[in-house]
PDB file of C-alpha atoms in Angstrom:
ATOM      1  CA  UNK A   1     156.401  94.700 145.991  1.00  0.00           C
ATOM      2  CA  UNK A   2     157.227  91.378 147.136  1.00  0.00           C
ATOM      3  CA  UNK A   3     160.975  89.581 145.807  1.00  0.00           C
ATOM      4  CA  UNK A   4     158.615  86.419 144.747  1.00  0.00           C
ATOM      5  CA  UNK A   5     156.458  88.914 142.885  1.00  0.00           C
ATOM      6  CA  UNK A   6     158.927  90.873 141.340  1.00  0.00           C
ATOM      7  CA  UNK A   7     160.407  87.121 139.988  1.00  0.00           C
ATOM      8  CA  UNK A   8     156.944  86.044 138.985  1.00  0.00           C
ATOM      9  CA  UNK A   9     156.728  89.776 137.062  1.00  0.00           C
ATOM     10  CA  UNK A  10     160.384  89.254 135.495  1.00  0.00           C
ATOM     11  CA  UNK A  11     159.795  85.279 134.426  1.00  0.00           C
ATOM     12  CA  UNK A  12     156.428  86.378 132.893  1.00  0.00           C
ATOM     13  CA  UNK A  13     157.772  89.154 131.287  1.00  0.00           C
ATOM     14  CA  UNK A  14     160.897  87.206 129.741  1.00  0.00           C
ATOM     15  CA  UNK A  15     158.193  84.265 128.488  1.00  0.00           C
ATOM     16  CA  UNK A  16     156.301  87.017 126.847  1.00  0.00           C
ATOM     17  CA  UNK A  17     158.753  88.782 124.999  1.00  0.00           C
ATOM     18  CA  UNK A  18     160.194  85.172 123.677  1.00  0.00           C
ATOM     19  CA  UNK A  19     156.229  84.237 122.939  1.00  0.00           C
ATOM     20  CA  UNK A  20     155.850  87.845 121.362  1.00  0.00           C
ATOM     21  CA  UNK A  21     159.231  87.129 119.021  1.00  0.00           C
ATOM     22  CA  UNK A  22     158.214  83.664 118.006  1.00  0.00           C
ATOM     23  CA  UNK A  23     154.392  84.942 116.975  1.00  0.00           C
ATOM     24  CA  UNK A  24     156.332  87.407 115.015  1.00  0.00           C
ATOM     25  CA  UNK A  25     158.266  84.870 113.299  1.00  0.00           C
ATOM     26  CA  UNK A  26     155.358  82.730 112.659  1.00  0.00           C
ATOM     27  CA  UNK A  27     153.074  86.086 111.213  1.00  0.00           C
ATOM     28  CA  UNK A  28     155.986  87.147 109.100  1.00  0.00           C
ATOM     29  CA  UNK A  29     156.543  83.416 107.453  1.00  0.00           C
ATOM     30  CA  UNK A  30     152.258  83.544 107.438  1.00  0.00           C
ATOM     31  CA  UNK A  31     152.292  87.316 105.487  1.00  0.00           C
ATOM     32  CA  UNK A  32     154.824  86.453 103.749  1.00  0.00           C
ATOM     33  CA  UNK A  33     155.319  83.079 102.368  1.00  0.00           C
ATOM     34  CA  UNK A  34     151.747  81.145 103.017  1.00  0.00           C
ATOM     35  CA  UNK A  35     149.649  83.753 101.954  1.00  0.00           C
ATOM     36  CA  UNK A  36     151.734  86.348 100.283  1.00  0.00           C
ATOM     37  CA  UNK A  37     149.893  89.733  99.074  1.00  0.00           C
ATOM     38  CA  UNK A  38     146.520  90.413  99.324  1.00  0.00           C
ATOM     39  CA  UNK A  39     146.414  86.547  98.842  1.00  0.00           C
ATOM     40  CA  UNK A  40     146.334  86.816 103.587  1.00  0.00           C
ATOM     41  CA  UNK A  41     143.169  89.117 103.351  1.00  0.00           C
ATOM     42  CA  UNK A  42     141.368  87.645 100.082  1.00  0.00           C
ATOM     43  CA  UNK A  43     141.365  83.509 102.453  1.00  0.00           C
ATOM     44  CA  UNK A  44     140.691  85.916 105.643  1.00  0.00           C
ATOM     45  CA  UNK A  45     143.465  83.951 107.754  1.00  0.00           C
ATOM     46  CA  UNK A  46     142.578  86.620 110.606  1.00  0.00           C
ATOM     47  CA  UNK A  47     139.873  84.586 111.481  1.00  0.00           C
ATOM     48  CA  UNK A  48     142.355  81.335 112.365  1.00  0.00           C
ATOM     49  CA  UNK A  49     144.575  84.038 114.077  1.00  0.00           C
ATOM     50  CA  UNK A  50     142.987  85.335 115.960  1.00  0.00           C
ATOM     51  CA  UNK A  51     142.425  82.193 118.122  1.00  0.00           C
ATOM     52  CA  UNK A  52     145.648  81.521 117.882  1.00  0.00           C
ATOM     53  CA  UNK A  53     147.787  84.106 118.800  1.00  0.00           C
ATOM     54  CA  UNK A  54     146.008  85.319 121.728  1.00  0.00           C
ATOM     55  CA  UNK A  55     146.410  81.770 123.078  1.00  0.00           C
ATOM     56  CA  UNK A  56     150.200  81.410 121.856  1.00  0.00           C
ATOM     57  CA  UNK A  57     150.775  84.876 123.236  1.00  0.00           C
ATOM     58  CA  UNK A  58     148.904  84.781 126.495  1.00  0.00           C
ATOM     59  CA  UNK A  59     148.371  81.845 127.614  1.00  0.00           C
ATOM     60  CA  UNK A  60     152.184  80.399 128.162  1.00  0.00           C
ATOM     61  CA  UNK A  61     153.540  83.619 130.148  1.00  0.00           C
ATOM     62  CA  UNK A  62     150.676  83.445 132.217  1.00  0.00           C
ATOM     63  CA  UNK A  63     150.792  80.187 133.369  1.00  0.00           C
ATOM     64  CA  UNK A  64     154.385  80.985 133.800  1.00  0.00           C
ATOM     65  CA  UNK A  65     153.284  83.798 136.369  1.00  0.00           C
ATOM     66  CA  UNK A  66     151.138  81.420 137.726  1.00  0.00           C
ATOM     67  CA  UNK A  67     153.529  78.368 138.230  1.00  0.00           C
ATOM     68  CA  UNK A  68     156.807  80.528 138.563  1.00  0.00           C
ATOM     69  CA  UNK A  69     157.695  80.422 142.362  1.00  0.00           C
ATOM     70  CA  UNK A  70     161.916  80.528 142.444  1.00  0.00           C
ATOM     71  CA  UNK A  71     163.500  77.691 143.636  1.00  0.00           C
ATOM     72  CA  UNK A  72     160.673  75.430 143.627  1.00  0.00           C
ATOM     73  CA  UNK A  73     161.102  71.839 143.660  1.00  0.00           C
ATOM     74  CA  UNK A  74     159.778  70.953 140.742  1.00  0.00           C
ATOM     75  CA  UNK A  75     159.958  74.572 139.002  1.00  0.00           C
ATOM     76  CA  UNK A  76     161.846  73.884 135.844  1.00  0.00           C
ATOM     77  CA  UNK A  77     159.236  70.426 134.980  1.00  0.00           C
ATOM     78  CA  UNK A  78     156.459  72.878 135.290  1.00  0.00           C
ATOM     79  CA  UNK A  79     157.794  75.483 132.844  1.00  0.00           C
ATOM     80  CA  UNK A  80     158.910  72.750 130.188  1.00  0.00           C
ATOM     81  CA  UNK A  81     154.998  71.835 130.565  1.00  0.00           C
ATOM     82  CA  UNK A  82     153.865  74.992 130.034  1.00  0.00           C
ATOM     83  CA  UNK A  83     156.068  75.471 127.075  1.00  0.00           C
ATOM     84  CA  UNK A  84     155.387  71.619 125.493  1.00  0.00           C
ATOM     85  CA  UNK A  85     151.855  73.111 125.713  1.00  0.00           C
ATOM     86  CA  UNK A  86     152.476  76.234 124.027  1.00  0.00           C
ATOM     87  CA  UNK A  87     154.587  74.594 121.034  1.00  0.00           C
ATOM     88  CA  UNK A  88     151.879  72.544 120.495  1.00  0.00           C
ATOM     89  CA  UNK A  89     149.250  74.808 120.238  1.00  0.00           C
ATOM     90  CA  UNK A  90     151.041  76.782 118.005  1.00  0.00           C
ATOM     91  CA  UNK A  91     152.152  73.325 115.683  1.00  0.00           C
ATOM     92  CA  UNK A  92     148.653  72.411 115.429  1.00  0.00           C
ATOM     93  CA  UNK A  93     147.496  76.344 115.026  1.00  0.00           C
ATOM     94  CA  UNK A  94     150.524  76.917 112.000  1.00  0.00           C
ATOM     95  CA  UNK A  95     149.451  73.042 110.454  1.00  0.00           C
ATOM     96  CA  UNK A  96     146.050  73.991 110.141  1.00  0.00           C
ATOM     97  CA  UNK A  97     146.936  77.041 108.883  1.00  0.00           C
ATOM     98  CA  UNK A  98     149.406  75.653 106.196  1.00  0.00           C
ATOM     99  CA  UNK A  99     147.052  73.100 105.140  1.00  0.00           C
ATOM    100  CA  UNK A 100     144.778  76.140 103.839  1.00  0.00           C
ATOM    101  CA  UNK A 101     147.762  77.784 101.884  1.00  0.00           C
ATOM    102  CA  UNK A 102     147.019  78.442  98.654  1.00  0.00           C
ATOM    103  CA  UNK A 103     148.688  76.390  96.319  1.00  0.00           C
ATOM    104  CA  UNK A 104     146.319  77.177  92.793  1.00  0.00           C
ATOM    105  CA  UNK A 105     144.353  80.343  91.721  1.00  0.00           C
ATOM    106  CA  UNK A 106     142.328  78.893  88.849  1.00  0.00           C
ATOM    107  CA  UNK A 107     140.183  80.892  86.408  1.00  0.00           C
ATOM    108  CA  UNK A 108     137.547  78.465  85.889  1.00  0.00           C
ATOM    109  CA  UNK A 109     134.007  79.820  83.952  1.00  0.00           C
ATOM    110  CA  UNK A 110     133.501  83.446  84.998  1.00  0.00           C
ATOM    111  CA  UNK A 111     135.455  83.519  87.976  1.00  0.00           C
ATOM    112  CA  UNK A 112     139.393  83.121  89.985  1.00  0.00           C
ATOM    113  CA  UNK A 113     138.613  80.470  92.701  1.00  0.00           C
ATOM    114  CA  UNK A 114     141.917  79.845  95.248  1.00  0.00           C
ATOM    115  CA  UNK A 115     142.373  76.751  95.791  1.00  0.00           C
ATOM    116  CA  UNK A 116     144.196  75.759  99.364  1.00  0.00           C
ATOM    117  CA  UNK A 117     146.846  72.886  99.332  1.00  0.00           C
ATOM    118  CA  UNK A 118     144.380  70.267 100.956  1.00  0.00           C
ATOM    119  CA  UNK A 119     142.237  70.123  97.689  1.00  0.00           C
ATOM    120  CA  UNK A 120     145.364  70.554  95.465  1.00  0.00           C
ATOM    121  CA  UNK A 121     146.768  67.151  93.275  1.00  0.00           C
ATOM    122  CA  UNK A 122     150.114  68.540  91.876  1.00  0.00           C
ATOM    123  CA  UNK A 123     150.663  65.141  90.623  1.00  0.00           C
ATOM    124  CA  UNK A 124     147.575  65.103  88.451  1.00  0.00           C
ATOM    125  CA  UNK A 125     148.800  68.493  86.653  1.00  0.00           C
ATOM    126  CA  UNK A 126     149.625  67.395  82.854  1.00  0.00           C
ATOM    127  CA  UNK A 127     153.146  67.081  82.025  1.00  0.00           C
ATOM    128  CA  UNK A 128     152.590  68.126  78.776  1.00  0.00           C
ATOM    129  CA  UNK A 129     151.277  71.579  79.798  1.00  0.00           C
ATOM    130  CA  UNK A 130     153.100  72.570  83.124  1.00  0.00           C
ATOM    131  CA  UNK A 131     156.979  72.378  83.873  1.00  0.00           C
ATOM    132  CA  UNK A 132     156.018  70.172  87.297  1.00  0.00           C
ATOM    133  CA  UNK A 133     159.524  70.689  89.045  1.00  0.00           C
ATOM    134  CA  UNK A 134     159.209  74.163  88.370  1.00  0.00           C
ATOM    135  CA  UNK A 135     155.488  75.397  89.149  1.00  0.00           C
ATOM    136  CA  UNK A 136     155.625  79.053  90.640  1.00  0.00           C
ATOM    137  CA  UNK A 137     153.887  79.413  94.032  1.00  0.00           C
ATOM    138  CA  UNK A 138     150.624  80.183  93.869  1.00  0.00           C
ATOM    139  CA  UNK A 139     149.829  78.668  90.449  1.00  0.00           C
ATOM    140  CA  UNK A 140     147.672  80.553  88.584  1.00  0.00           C
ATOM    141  CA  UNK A 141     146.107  78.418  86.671  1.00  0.00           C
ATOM    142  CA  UNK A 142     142.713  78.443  83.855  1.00  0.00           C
ATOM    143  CA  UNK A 143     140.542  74.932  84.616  1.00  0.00           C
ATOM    144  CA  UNK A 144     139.321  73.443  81.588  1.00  0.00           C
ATOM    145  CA  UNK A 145     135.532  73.076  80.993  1.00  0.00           C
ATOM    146  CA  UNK A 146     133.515  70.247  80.113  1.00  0.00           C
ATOM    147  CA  UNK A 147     134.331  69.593  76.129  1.00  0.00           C
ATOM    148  CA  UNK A 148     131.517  68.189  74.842  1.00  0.00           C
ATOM    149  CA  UNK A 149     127.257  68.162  76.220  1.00  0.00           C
ATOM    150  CA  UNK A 150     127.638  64.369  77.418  1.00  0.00           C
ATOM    151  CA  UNK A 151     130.886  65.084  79.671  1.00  0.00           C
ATOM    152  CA  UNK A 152     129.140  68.253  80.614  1.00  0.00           C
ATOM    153  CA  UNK A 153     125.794  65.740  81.576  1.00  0.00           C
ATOM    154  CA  UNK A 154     128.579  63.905  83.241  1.00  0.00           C
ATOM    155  CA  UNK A 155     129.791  66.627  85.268  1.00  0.00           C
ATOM    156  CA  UNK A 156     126.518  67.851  86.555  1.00  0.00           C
ATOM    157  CA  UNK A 157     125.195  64.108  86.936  1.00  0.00           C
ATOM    158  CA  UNK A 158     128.436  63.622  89.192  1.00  0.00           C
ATOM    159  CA  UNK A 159     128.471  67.137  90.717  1.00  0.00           C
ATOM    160  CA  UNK A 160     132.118  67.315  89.454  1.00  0.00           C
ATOM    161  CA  UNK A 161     134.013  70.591  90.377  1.00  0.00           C
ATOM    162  CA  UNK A 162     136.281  70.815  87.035  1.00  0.00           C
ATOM    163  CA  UNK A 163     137.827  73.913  88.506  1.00  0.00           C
ATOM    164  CA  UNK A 164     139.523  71.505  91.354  1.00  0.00           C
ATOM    165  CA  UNK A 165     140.575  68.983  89.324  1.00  0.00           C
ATOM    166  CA  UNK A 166     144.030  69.526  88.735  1.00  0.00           C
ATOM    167  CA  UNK A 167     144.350  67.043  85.463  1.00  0.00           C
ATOM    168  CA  UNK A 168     141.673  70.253  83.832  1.00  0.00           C
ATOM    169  CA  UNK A 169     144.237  72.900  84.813  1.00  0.00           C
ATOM    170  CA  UNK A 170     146.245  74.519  81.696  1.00  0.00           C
ATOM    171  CA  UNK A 171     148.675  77.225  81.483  1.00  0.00           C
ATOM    172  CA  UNK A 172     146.586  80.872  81.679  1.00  0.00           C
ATOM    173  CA  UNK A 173     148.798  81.893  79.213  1.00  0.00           C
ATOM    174  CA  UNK A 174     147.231  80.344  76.244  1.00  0.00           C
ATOM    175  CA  UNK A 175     144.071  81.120  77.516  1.00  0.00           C
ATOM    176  CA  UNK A 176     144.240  84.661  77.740  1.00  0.00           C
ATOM    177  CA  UNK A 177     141.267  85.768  75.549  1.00  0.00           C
ATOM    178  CA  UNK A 178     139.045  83.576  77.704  1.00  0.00           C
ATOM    179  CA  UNK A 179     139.461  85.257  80.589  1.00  0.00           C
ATOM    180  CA  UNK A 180     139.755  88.826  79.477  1.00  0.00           C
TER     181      UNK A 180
END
């Protein structure tokens, strides 16, 4: 084997295992912080994963071995390229991904319905019912239904979705028989 092929091998190898530790970083703040429990399988973030890590993974250390020629004029601009490109595929990957957290499980009717942080008003939550600097991560949450037949008409009229309205969302607690 070659001495430019064994340095292409090497440089690919060291971008993979530094691509392989961040992705493992990233997963374990995904498993365990976004979407904690069986809260990761229940929103199916596989399915955003799995474009994402092969590209995060893959794609950097091989246009590494690709680009990587030692002492190339030029060499070191090419690799901060490939790795501007690879940080933001992964930002963009890890936004999108974070966007769909979710922030609310809400009992609303018959049902638990997760609601991700991009549909998800903390600042609409009543004061009167939730502690708001102190709301637990996921909130779980009971939504409540339309009070009376005209706000129902109202609801259905509007197509409102009560159960993502976060000014309808009380404590479970007191709500207890209603779900059981």
């Amino acid at each position: 084997m070659s001495k430019l092929w064994k340095a292409k091998l090497s440089a690919f190898g060291v971008h993979i295992l530094f691509s392989a530790t961040i992705i493992g970083i990233f997963m374990a703040l995904v498993t365990q912080v976004w979407f904690p429990g069986l809260l990761f399988q229940l929103e199916d973030v596989w399915e955003g994963l799995r474009i994402l890590v092969p590209v995060d993974a893959i794609l950097g250390p091989i246009l590494t071995l690709i680009l990587f020629v030692p002492g190339k004029k030029g060499l070191v601009g090419d690799l901060v390229i490939v790795a501007l490109l690879q940080i933001s595929a992964l930002i963009y990957g890890a936004y999108t991904i974070y966007d769909q957290r979710p922030e609310a499980i809400v009992f609303a009717g018959d049902r638990f319905e997760i609601l991700p942080a991009s549909k998800f008003d903390k600042s609409q939550l009543q004061e009167t019912e939730f502690d708001i600097e102190n709301i637990p991560y996921p909130l779980v949450t009971f939504a409540l239904p339309a009070q009376s037949k005209e706000e129902l008409a109202a609801f259905i009229a509007d197509n409102v979705q009560y159960q993502k309205m976060s000014e309808r969302f009380r404590p479970i607690e007191a709500h207890r028989e209603k779900v059981l």
